[in-house]
Structures are given as structure tokens and as C-alpha cells.
Coordinates of C-alpha atoms in Angstrom, one line a residue:
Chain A
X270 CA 202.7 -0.2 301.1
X271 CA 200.0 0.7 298.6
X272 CA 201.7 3.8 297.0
X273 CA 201.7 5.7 293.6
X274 CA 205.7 6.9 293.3
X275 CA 207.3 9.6 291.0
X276 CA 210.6 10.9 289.8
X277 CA 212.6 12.8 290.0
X278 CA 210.3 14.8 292.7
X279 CA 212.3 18.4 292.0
X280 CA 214.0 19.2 288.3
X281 CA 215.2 22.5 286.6
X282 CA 216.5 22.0 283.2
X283 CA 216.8 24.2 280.0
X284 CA 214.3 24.9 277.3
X285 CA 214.7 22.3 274.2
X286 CA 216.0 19.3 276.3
X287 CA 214.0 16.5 276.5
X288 CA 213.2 14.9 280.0
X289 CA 210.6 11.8 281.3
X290 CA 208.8 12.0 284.8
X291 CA 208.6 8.6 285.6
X292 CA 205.3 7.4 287.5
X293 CA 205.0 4.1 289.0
X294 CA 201.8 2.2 291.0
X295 CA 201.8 -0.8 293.0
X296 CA 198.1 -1.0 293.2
X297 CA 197.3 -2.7 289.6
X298 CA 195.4 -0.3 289.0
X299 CA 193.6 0.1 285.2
X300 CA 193.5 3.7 284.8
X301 CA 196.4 6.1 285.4
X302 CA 196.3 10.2 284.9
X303 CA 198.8 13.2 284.6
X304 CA 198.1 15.9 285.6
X305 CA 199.3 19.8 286.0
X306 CA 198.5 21.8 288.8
X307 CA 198.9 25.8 288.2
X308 CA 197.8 28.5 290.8
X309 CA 194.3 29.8 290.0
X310 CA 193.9 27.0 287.5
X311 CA 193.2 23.9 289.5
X312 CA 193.9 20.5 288.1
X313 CA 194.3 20.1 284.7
X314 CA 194.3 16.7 283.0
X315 CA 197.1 15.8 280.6
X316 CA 197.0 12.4 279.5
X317 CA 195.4 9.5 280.7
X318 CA 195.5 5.8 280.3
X319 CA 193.0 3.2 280.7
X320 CA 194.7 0.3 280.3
X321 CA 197.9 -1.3 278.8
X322 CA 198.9 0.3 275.4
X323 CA 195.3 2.7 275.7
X324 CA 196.1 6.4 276.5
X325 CA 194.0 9.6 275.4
X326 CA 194.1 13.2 275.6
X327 CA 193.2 14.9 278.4
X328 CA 192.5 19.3 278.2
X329 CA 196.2 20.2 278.1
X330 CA 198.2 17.8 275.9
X331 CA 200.1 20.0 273.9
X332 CA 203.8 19.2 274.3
X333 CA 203.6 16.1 276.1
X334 CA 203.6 12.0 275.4
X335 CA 203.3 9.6 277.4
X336 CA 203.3 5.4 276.9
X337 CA 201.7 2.9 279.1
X338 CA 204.1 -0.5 278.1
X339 CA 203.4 -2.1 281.2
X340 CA 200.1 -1.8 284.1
X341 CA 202.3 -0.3 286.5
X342 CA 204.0 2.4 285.0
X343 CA 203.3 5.5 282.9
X344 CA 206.0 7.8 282.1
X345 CA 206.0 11.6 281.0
X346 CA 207.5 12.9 278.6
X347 CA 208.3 16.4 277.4
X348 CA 210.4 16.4 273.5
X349 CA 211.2 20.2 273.7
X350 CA 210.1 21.6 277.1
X351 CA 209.2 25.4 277.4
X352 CA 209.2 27.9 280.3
X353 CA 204.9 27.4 279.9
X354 CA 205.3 23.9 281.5
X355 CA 207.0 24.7 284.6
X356 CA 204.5 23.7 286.8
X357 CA 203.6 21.2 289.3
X358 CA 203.1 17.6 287.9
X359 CA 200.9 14.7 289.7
X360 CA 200.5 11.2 288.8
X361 CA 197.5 9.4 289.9
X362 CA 195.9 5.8 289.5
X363 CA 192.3 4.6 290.1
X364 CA 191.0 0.7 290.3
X365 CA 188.1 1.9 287.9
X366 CA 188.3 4.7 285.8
X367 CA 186.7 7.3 286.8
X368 CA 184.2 5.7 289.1
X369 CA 186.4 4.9 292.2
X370 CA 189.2 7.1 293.8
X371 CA 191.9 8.3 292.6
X372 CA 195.6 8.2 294.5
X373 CA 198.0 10.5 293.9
X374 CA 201.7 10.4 293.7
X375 CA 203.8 13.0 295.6
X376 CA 204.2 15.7 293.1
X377 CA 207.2 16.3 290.3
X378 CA 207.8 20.4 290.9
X379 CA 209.3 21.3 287.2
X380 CA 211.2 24.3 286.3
X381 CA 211.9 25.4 282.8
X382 CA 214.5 28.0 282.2
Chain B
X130 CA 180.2 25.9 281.1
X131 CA 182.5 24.5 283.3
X132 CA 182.2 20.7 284.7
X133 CA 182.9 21.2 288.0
X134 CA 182.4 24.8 290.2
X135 CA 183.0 25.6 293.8
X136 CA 182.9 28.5 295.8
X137 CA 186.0 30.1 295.1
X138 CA 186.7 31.4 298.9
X139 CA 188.5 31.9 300.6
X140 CA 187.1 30.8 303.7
X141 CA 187.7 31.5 307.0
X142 CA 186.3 29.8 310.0
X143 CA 187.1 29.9 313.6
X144 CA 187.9 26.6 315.1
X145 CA 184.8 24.5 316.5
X146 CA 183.0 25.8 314.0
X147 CA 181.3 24.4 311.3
X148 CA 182.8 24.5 307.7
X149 CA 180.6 24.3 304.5
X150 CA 182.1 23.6 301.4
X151 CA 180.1 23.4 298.3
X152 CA 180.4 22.3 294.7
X153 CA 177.9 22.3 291.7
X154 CA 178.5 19.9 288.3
X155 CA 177.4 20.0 284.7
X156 CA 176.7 16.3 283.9
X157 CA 173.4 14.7 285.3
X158 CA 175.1 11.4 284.2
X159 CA 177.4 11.5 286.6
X160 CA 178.0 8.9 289.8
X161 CA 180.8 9.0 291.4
X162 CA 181.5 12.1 294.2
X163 CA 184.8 12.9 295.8
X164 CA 186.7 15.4 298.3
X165 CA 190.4 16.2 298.5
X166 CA 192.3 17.9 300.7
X167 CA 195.9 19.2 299.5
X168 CA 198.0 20.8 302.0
X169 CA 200.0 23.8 299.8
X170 CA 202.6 22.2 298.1
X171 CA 201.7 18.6 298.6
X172 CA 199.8 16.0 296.8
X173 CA 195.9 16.0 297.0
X174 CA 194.8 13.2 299.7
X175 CA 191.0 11.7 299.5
X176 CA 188.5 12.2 302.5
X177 CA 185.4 11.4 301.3
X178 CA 183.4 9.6 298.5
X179 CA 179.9 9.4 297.8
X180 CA 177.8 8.0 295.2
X181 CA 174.1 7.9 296.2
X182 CA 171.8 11.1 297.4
X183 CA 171.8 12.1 300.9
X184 CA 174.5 12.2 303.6
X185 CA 177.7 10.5 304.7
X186 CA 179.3 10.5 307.5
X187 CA 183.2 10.0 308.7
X188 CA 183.9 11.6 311.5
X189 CA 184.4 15.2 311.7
X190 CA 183.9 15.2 307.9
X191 CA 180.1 14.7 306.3
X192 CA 179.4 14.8 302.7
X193 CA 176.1 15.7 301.7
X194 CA 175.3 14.7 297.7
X195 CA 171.7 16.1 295.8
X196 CA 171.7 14.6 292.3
X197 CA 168.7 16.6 291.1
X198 CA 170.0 19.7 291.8
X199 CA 173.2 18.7 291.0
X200 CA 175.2 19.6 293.9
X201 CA 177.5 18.2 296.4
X202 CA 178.8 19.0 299.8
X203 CA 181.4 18.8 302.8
X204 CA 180.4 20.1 305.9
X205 CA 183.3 19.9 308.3
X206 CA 182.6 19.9 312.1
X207 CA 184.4 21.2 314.9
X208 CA 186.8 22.2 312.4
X209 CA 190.4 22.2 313.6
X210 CA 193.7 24.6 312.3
X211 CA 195.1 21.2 310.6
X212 CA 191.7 21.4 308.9
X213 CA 193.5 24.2 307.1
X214 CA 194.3 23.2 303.6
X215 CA 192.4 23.7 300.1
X216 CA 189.8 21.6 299.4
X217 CA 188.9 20.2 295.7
X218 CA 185.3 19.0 294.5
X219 CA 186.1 15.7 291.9
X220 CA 183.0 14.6 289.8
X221 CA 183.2 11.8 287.2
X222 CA 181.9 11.9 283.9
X223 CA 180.2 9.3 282.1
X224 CA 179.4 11.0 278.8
X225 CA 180.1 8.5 275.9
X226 CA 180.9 10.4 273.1
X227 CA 184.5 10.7 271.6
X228 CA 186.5 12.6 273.3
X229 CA 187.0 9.9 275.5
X230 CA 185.7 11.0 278.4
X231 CA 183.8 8.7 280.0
X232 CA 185.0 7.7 283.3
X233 CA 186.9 10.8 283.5
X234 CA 187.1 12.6 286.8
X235 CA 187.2 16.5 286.7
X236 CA 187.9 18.7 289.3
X237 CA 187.0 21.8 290.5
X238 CA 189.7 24.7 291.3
X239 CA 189.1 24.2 294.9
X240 CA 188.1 26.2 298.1
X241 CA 191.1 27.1 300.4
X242 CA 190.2 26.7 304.2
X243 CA 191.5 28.5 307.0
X244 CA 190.8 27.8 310.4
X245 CA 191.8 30.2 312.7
X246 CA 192.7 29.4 316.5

């Protein structure tokens, strides 16, 4: 099944220790996005990837990375989270950047304490 | 000025009725038209895409696109209480400078939906 996964799905953790949202597509898709959704805010990109070892900032980067080693994955990664990222995280892929739909994973709901 | 705007609801319809959704974009570059529906809590799902002027159809669901005045549409038909969700506008961007955002797809904040039995 054609499918964009991530993990964990639910976390609360402390402010200060690091964690990584893991995303994974099966679809060989080029282009893969974070993003954080926030109520009243919409979507907001974080980072984004067009290919293999090609990532760029989307409108919220502050206080994230991310790597793209290998076409299928693209991990998350928050050094030194803060109670301003709690939030709800989706990974997404597209064949074509930009120009063809996007899927999205499930949703990583994160709490920061 | 923001990339992507849509009414900011909500709206309320009563089912069989027709919904209008609604969305206006900033880039006259841009090709590539979408609608998502996210049920609360849940990851948005595509519906619809659209990438010339004029209408399309898919079932219940038609998307109606107007590149000169910069506008796209959903028009939902006999709309249904499981037609109750938020619905988000998605417009590409093809502008080349750095930045990097071409081929970047913005979305608006979304319309929430309510159909009402």
C-alpha cells in the first residue's frame, strides 16, 4: 500500500531533550515536506526536501533539522525542544515538487512540557 | 499579502444543499490547484486537483479554477454530514528567486464545513 508513515504518532517529553520524528514514503517520491499544523494558523511549512541530500527552509525553521540520506526517508529533528513547538507535525511527499499532490502522513501530535 | 486566502467561515449548510468554498492566490505564475479535506485531528486527504481554467468534475465534488482573476473553487453538491470536515485551498508557487520556493505548495488556513442533518 502506497503510504507516507510516521513515528512515534503521540510523544510528550521535557523541554531541552532532543527527539527525531521519523517520516518514511514508499512512493519514491522526489520531494518531501514538514510541516506544523497550529489552530488559527493553518499549515505551516518547516523544511522541505527535494531530492537526496537537498533540503531548504520552509517559513518556520527555527529549532528544527532535518536530513534527507536516503529517497525514502526524512527525519525531524528537534536539538532543545520548547513548550512553542508542541504542536501537530505532518509529513508529506509529492512525485513533483510542488506541481502534483501531495500525501500526507498520519500526524505526530507533540507535547512539550 | 498572503499566498493563499479563503473564506474564513465557518460555514454552515443544511444537507442537500450546495456548498461553495472559495480561495484567492497571490502568484499569477502559479499551476497547480488543490483541495483537502481534514477531518479534526486527522491528516489532510486530497479531493480534487486542477490545473487548467474552467471546471472539474468528480462526483459530488466540482472544482471550478479562473486564472485571470486568480481564484479557485469547490462547490460541493448534495452535501452530506460526513461532508463535515475543514477544507484547505493548496496553490503552488513557481517563483524562481532564492528563497527556494519554486515548486512550493502553500496553503490556505482553511474553511471548516458543517453540514447539518
Amino acid at each position: 500500500e502506497a503510504q507516507v508513515t510516521q513515528n512515534p504518532r503521540y510523544l510528550i517529553t521535557v523541554t531541552g531533550k532532543k527527539l527525531t520524528v521519523t517520516c518514511s514514503q514508499n512512493m519514491n517520491h522526489e520531494y518531501m515536506s514538514w510541516y506544523r499544523q497550529d489552530p488559527g494558523l493553518g499549515l505551516r511549512q518547516i523544511y522541505y526536501s527535494m531530492n537526496v541530500e537537498v533540503t531548504d527552509k520552509g517559513d518556520v525553521p527555527e529549532g528544527y533539522k532535518v536530513s534527507r540520506k536516503e529517497k525514502r526517508n526524512f527525519p525531524l529533528i528537534l536539538e532543545s525542544p520548547s513548550p512553542n513547538q508542541t504542536s501537530l507535525y505532518f509529513c508529506a511527499s509529492s512525485l513533483l515538487a510542488g506541481q502534483r499532490e501531495q500525501y500526507f502522513g498520519p500526524g505526530t501530535r507533540l507535547t512539550v512540557t | 499579502q498572503k499566498e493563499v486566502e479563503q473564506n474564513s467561515g465557518p460555514l454552515s449548510v443544511p444537507e442537500g444543499a450546495i456548498a461553495s468554498l472559495n480561495c484567492t492566490y497571490s502568484d499569477r505564475g502559479s499551476q497547480s490547484f488543490f483541495w483537502y479535506r481534514q477531518y479534526s485531528g486527522k491528516s489532510p486527504e486530497l479531493i480534487m486537483s486542477i490545473y487548467s481554467n474552467g471546471d472539474k468534475e468528480d462526483g459530488r465534488f466540482t472544482a471550478q479554477l479562473n486564472k485571470a482573476s486568480q481564484y479557485v473553487s469547490l462547490l460541493i453538491r448534495d452535501s452530506q454530514p460526513s461532508d463535515s470536515a475543514t477544507y484547505l485551498c493548496a496553490v503552488n508557487n513557481l517563483r524562481g528567486d532564492r528563497g527556494s520556493t519554486l515548486g512550493r505548495l502553500y496553503f490556505g488556513r482553511g474553511t471548516q464545513l458543517t453540514v447539518w442533518p
